[in-house]
CSV table of C-alpha atoms in Angstrom, one decimal:
chain,number,residue,atom,x,y,z
M,1,UNK,CA,43.8,13.6,-0.7
M,2,UNK,CA,44.7,10.5,-2.8
M,3,UNK,CA,42.6,9.1,-5.6
M,4,UNK,CA,41.0,6.4,-3.4
M,5,UNK,CA,40.0,9.0,-0.7
M,6,UNK,CA,38.6,11.3,-3.4
M,7,UNK,CA,36.5,8.5,-4.9
M,8,UNK,CA,35.3,7.4,-1.4
M,9,UNK,CA,34.2,10.9,-0.5
M,10,UNK,CA,32.4,11.3,-3.8
M,11,UNK,CA,30.6,8.0,-3.3
M,12,UNK,CA,29.5,8.9,0.2
M,13,UNK,CA,28.3,12.3,-1.0
M,14,UNK,CA,26.3,10.8,-3.8
M,15,UNK,CA,24.8,8.2,-1.5
M,16,UNK,CA,23.7,10.9,1.0
M,17,UNK,CA,22.2,12.9,-1.8
M,18,UNK,CA,20.3,9.9,-3.1
M,19,UNK,CA,18.9,9.1,0.4
M,20,UNK,CA,17.9,12.7,0.9
M,21,UNK,CA,16.1,12.8,-2.5
M,22,UNK,CA,14.3,9.6,-1.6
M,23,UNK,CA,13.3,11.0,1.9
M,24,UNK,CA,15.1,8.3,3.8
M,25,UNK,CA,17.3,10.5,6.0
M,26,UNK,CA,16.7,12.7,9.0
M,27,UNK,CA,18.3,16.1,8.6
M,28,UNK,CA,19.3,18.7,11.2
M,29,UNK,CA,18.6,22.3,10.1
M,30,UNK,CA,18.6,20.8,6.6
M,31,UNK,CA,22.1,19.4,7.2
M,32,UNK,CA,23.5,15.9,7.9
M,33,UNK,CA,26.2,14.9,10.4
M,34,UNK,CA,26.2,18.0,12.6
M,35,UNK,CA,29.3,17.9,14.8
M,36,UNK,CA,27.9,19.4,18.0
M,37,UNK,CA,24.8,20.5,19.9
M,38,UNK,CA,22.0,18.1,19.1
M,39,UNK,CA,20.0,15.9,21.5
M,40,UNK,CA,18.0,13.3,19.5
M,41,UNK,CA,15.3,11.3,21.1
M,42,UNK,CA,14.6,8.2,19.1
M,43,UNK,CA,11.3,6.7,20.3
M,44,UNK,CA,9.6,3.5,19.3
M,45,UNK,CA,8.3,0.2,20.6
M,46,UNK,CA,9.9,-3.2,20.5
M,47,UNK,CA,10.6,-4.3,17.0
M,48,UNK,CA,10.1,-0.8,15.6
M,49,UNK,CA,13.5,-0.9,13.9
M,50,UNK,CA,15.3,1.8,15.9
M,51,UNK,CA,18.6,0.0,15.6
M,52,UNK,CA,18.4,0.0,11.8
M,53,UNK,CA,17.3,3.6,11.8
M,54,UNK,CA,20.2,4.7,14.0
M,55,UNK,CA,22.6,2.9,11.7
M,56,UNK,CA,21.1,3.9,8.3
M,57,UNK,CA,18.8,6.8,8.5
M,58,UNK,CA,20.0,9.0,11.3
M,59,UNK,CA,23.1,10.8,10.0
M,60,UNK,CA,24.6,12.0,13.2
M,61,UNK,CA,27.5,10.9,15.3
M,62,UNK,CA,26.9,10.9,19.0
M,63,UNK,CA,26.8,9.0,22.3
M,64,UNK,CA,23.9,6.5,22.2
M,65,UNK,CA,22.1,6.1,25.5
M,66,UNK,CA,19.9,3.0,25.4
M,67,UNK,CA,17.4,1.9,28.1
M,68,UNK,CA,19.2,-1.5,28.1
M,69,UNK,CA,22.2,0.4,29.5
M,70,UNK,CA,20.1,1.4,32.5
M,71,UNK,CA,19.1,-2.2,33.0
M,72,UNK,CA,22.6,-3.5,32.9
M,73,UNK,CA,23.8,-0.7,35.2
M,74,UNK,CA,21.0,-1.4,37.7
M,75,UNK,CA,21.6,-5.1,37.7
M,76,UNK,CA,25.3,-4.6,38.3
M,77,UNK,CA,24.9,-2.0,41.1
M,78,UNK,CA,22.1,-4.0,42.8
M,79,UNK,CA,23.6,-7.4,42.0
M,80,UNK,CA,20.3,-8.5,40.4
M,81,UNK,CA,20.5,-11.9,38.8
M,82,UNK,CA,18.4,-12.2,35.6
M,83,UNK,CA,18.4,-14.1,32.3
M,84,UNK,CA,18.4,-11.6,29.4
M,85,UNK,CA,16.8,-14.3,27.3
M,86,UNK,CA,13.9,-14.7,29.6
M,87,UNK,CA,11.1,-12.2,28.8
M,88,UNK,CA,9.7,-12.4,32.4
M,89,UNK,CA,13.1,-11.6,33.9
M,90,UNK,CA,13.6,-8.7,31.4
M,91,UNK,CA,10.1,-7.3,32.3
M,92,UNK,CA,10.8,-7.6,36.0
M,93,UNK,CA,14.1,-5.7,35.7
M,94,UNK,CA,12.5,-3.1,33.5
M,95,UNK,CA,10.0,-2.4,36.2
M,96,UNK,CA,12.7,-2.2,38.9
M,97,UNK,CA,14.7,0.3,36.8
M,98,UNK,CA,11.6,2.5,36.2
M,99,UNK,CA,10.8,2.6,39.9
M,100,UNK,CA,14.4,3.4,40.8
M,101,UNK,CA,14.7,6.3,38.3
M,102,UNK,CA,18.1,5.1,37.1
M,103,UNK,CA,17.3,6.9,33.9
M,104,UNK,CA,16.9,10.2,35.8
M,105,UNK,CA,20.3,9.8,37.6
M,106,UNK,CA,22.0,8.8,34.3
M,107,UNK,CA,20.4,11.8,32.5
M,108,UNK,CA,21.6,14.2,35.3
M,109,UNK,CA,25.1,13.0,34.7
M,110,UNK,CA,24.9,13.3,30.9
M,111,UNK,CA,23.7,16.9,31.1
M,112,UNK,CA,25.9,18.0,34.0
M,113,UNK,CA,26.9,21.5,33.1
M,114,UNK,CA,30.4,20.9,34.5
M,115,UNK,CA,31.0,18.0,32.2
M,116,UNK,CA,30.9,19.8,28.9
M,117,UNK,CA,32.0,22.9,27.0
M,118,UNK,CA,28.6,24.4,26.3
M,119,UNK,CA,29.9,25.8,23.0
M,120,UNK,CA,30.8,22.4,21.8
M,121,UNK,CA,28.1,20.2,23.3
M,122,UNK,CA,28.6,16.5,22.2
M,123,UNK,CA,25.7,15.1,20.2
M,124,UNK,CA,23.7,12.6,22.2
M,125,UNK,CA,21.0,10.1,21.1
M,126,UNK,CA,18.5,8.7,23.5
M,127,UNK,CA,17.1,5.3,22.4
M,128,UNK,CA,13.8,4.9,24.3
M,129,UNK,CA,10.2,3.8,23.9
M,130,UNK,CA,8.6,7.2,24.4
M,131,UNK,CA,5.4,5.5,25.6
M,132,UNK,CA,4.5,8.5,27.8
M,133,UNK,CA,6.0,11.4,25.7
M,134,UNK,CA,4.5,14.2,27.9
M,135,UNK,CA,6.7,12.8,30.7
M,136,UNK,CA,9.7,11.0,29.4
M,137,UNK,CA,10.4,12.9,26.1
M,138,UNK,CA,10.0,16.3,27.8
M,139,UNK,CA,12.0,15.1,30.8
M,140,UNK,CA,15.1,14.6,28.6
M,141,UNK,CA,14.4,17.5,26.2
M,142,UNK,CA,14.0,20.0,29.1
M,143,UNK,CA,17.5,19.0,30.5
M,144,UNK,CA,18.9,19.3,27.0
M,145,UNK,CA,17.4,22.7,26.3
M,146,UNK,CA,18.6,24.1,29.6
M,147,UNK,CA,22.2,23.0,28.6
M,148,UNK,CA,21.9,24.7,25.2
M,149,UNK,CA,21.2,21.7,23.0
M,150,UNK,CA,18.9,21.7,20.0
M,151,UNK,CA,16.3,18.9,20.5
M,152,UNK,CA,14.8,16.6,18.0
M,153,UNK,CA,12.4,13.7,18.4
M,154,UNK,CA,12.3,10.8,15.8
M,155,UNK,CA,9.3,8.5,16.2
M,156,UNK,CA,9.9,5.1,14.6
M,157,UNK,CA,6.6,3.6,13.4
M,158,UNK,CA,6.5,0.0,12.3
M,159,UNK,CA,3.8,-2.4,11.2
M,160,UNK,CA,2.9,-4.1,14.4
M,161,UNK,CA,2.7,-7.4,12.7
M,162,UNK,CA,6.3,-6.8,11.5
M,163,UNK,CA,7.3,-5.8,15.0
M,164,UNK,CA,6.1,-9.1,16.4
M,165,UNK,CA,8.2,-10.9,13.8
M,166,UNK,CA,11.3,-8.8,14.4
M,167,UNK,CA,11.0,-9.6,18.1
M,168,UNK,CA,10.8,-13.4,17.4
M,169,UNK,CA,13.9,-13.3,15.2
M,170,UNK,CA,16.0,-12.1,18.2
M,171,UNK,CA,17.7,-14.3,20.7
M,172,UNK,CA,16.5,-12.0,23.4
M,173,UNK,CA,12.8,-11.3,23.1
M,174,UNK,CA,10.5,-8.8,24.7
M,175,UNK,CA,7.2,-10.1,26.3
M,176,UNK,CA,4.0,-9.7,24.2
M,177,UNK,CA,2.4,-7.5,26.9
M,178,UNK,CA,5.3,-5.0,26.7
M,179,UNK,CA,5.2,-4.9,22.9
M,180,UNK,CA,1.5,-4.4,22.8
M,181,UNK,CA,1.2,-1.9,25.7
M,182,UNK,CA,4.0,0.3,24.2
M,183,UNK,CA,2.6,0.2,20.7
M,184,UNK,CA,-0.8,1.0,22.1
M,185,UNK,CA,0.5,3.9,24.2
M,186,UNK,CA,2.6,5.3,21.4
M,187,UNK,CA,-0.4,5.2,19.0
M,188,UNK,CA,-2.6,6.9,21.6
M,189,UNK,CA,-0.2,9.4,23.1
M,190,UNK,CA,2.5,10.4,20.6
M,191,UNK,CA,0.3,12.2,18.0
M,192,UNK,CA,-1.5,14.5,20.4
M,193,UNK,CA,1.8,15.2,22.2
M,194,UNK,CA,3.4,16.2,18.9
M,195,UNK,CA,0.5,18.4,18.1
M,196,UNK,CA,0.6,20.1,21.5
M,197,UNK,CA,2.1,23.3,22.8
M,198,UNK,CA,4.3,21.3,25.1
M,199,UNK,CA,6.1,19.7,22.2
M,200,UNK,CA,7.0,23.0,20.6
M,201,UNK,CA,8.1,24.3,23.9
M,202,UNK,CA,10.7,21.6,24.4
M,203,UNK,CA,11.5,20.3,20.8
M,204,UNK,CA,13.2,22.2,18.0
M,205,UNK,CA,12.3,19.5,15.4
M,206,UNK,CA,10.2,16.4,14.9
M,207,UNK,CA,10.2,13.5,12.4
M,208,UNK,CA,8.3,10.3,11.8
M,209,UNK,CA,10.1,7.5,10.2
M,210,UNK,CA,8.3,4.4,8.8
M,211,UNK,CA,10.6,1.5,9.4
M,212,UNK,CA,8.7,-1.4,7.7
M,213,UNK,CA,6.3,-2.0,4.9
M,214,UNK,CA,2.5,-1.9,5.3
M,215,UNK,CA,2.4,-5.3,3.7
M,216,UNK,CA,3.6,-8.1,5.8
M,217,UNK,CA,4.3,-10.4,2.8
M,218,UNK,CA,6.9,-8.0,1.5
M,219,UNK,CA,10.4,-7.7,2.9
M,220,UNK,CA,11.4,-4.7,4.9
M,221,UNK,CA,11.5,-1.3,3.2
M,222,UNK,CA,10.3,-2.5,-0.1
M,223,UNK,CA,7.0,-0.6,-0.2
M,224,UNK,CA,6.1,3.0,-0.6
M,225,UNK,CA,8.2,4.0,2.4
M,226,UNK,CA,11.4,3.1,0.4
M,227,UNK,CA,10.8,6.4,-1.4
M,228,UNK,CA,9.1,8.3,1.5
M,229,UNK,CA,10.5,6.8,4.6
M,230,UNK,CA,11.2,9.9,6.7
M,231,UNK,CA,8.4,12.4,7.2
M,232,UNK,CA,9.4,15.9,8.5
M,233,UNK,CA,6.7,17.6,10.6
M,234,UNK,CA,6.3,21.3,10.1
M,235,UNK,CA,6.3,23.4,13.3
M,236,UNK,CA,3.6,25.9,14.2
M,237,UNK,CA,3.2,28.1,17.3
M,238,UNK,CA,0.8,25.6,18.8
M,239,UNK,CA,2.4,22.2,17.9
M,240,UNK,CA,3.9,20.2,15.1
M,241,UNK,CA,1.6,19.5,12.1
M,242,UNK,CA,0.7,15.9,11.2
M,243,UNK,CA,-1.0,15.8,7.8
M,244,UNK,CA,-4.1,13.7,7.3
M,245,UNK,CA,-2.2,11.4,4.9
M,246,UNK,CA,0.5,10.8,7.6
M,247,UNK,CA,-2.2,10.2,10.2
M,248,UNK,CA,-3.7,7.6,8.0
M,249,UNK,CA,-0.4,5.9,7.4
M,250,UNK,CA,0.4,5.8,11.1
M,251,UNK,CA,-3.0,4.1,11.8
M,252,UNK,CA,-2.4,1.6,9.1
M,253,UNK,CA,1.0,0.6,10.3
M,254,UNK,CA,0.3,0.6,14.0
M,255,UNK,CA,-2.9,-1.4,13.5
M,256,UNK,CA,-5.7,-2.1,15.9
M,257,UNK,CA,-5.0,-1.5,19.5
M,258,UNK,CA,-4.6,-4.8,21.5
M,259,UNK,CA,-7.5,-4.8,24.0
M,260,UNK,CA,-5.7,-7.2,26.3
M,261,UNK,CA,-1.9,-7.0,26.1
M,262,UNK,CA,-1.4,-9.6,28.9
M,263,UNK,CA,-3.4,-12.2,26.9
M,264,UNK,CA,-3.7,-11.0,23.3
M,265,UNK,CA,-7.3,-11.1,22.0
M,266,UNK,CA,-6.8,-9.0,18.8
M,267,UNK,CA,-3.5,-10.5,17.6
M,268,UNK,CA,-2.0,-14.0,17.7
M,269,UNK,CA,0.5,-14.4,20.5
M,270,UNK,CA,4.2,-14.7,19.8
M,271,UNK,CA,4.0,-18.3,20.7
M,272,UNK,CA,1.2,-18.9,18.3
M,273,UNK,CA,3.1,-17.1,15.5
M,274,UNK,CA,6.3,-19.1,16.2
M,275,UNK,CA,4.5,-22.4,16.4
M,276,UNK,CA,2.5,-21.8,13.2
M,277,UNK,CA,5.1,-20.1,11.0
M,278,UNK,CA,8.5,-20.1,12.6
M,279,UNK,CA,11.6,-22.3,12.1
M,280,UNK,CA,13.8,-22.3,15.2
M,281,UNK,CA,17.4,-21.1,14.6
M,282,UNK,CA,20.4,-22.3,16.7
M,283,UNK,CA,23.9,-20.9,17.3
M,284,UNK,CA,27.1,-23.0,17.0
M,285,UNK,CA,26.7,-24.1,20.6
M,286,UNK,CA,23.2,-25.5,20.0
M,287,UNK,CA,21.4,-22.7,21.8
M,288,UNK,CA,18.2,-21.4,20.2
M,289,UNK,CA,18.8,-18.0,18.5
M,290,UNK,CA,15.3,-16.8,17.5
M,291,UNK,CA,13.2,-17.9,14.6
M,292,UNK,CA,13.1,-17.4,10.8
M,293,UNK,CA,9.9,-17.2,8.8
M,294,UNK,CA,8.7,-18.1,5.3
M,295,UNK,CA,6.6,-15.0,4.4
M,296,UNK,CA,4.9,-16.9,1.6
M,297,UNK,CA,3.0,-18.8,4.3
M,298,UNK,CA,1.4,-15.7,5.9
M,299,UNK,CA,-2.2,-14.9,5.3
M,300,UNK,CA,-1.8,-11.5,3.7
M,301,UNK,CA,-5.5,-10.6,4.4
M,302,UNK,CA,-5.5,-11.2,8.1
M,303,UNK,CA,-1.8,-11.0,8.9
M,304,UNK,CA,-1.6,-11.9,12.6
M,305,UNK,CA,-5.1,-10.7,13.6
M,306,UNK,CA,-7.3,-13.4,15.1
């Protein structure tokens, strides 16, 4: 090992130690970067920061399976024409994929016993919403456990106001009704699932990772979660244990449930947020590429509540 490689290795090790001490990294049996044998289910709604988490806070190398892959596969197989920048087209294709159970067929192939050496199972990361964990989390975890994988769920929790902003920054947006319905469902369904017997039957480990600040006027990850971003849930015989403090934090971040996801009554719509606070961004070809926002203009008391 030359001097540069030695320095680089030391730098990486020190960075990992710092992130671990600050509770910003997920670990696997108290280790990082396991080579084989883990199935990670990364769950979270639109704008929850799963991409950032996968790149920065999830120290594991593995095949990433994203729900967008199912959409692209289905569109290609069925020759469905859709505009990925049109929220209505994306929602329509999402419904078609769900009804066709493309995810099920894809999962069957991933966990085909003839495809892998069971002693060296390749790590796999499922990027999904997890809106109905009793069904879709256990669906994947059951297959993985039968193959010999260890299973872990990581729930990405973001300030819902921040999630709306993140969505608007993208060139390809998710419709408001999907953002709100998924965040509503996660807030309602994920905690009782994690605390249930079903969760410990199918999952070896569980984490909650807070991927934004609880104060919309701050930039991402500059609040208390910068030092306590990843929360490991202890496992009992009857379910994983969510402390009262973590429950309170989840409720604060997720915010009030949207009573009418189709026509938001609790929150401003994305159009209202964009019109009031956003500056359109354009690519080199003149196509709109999301919005940018001046956070100093936000009402820190009401955020995007009506």
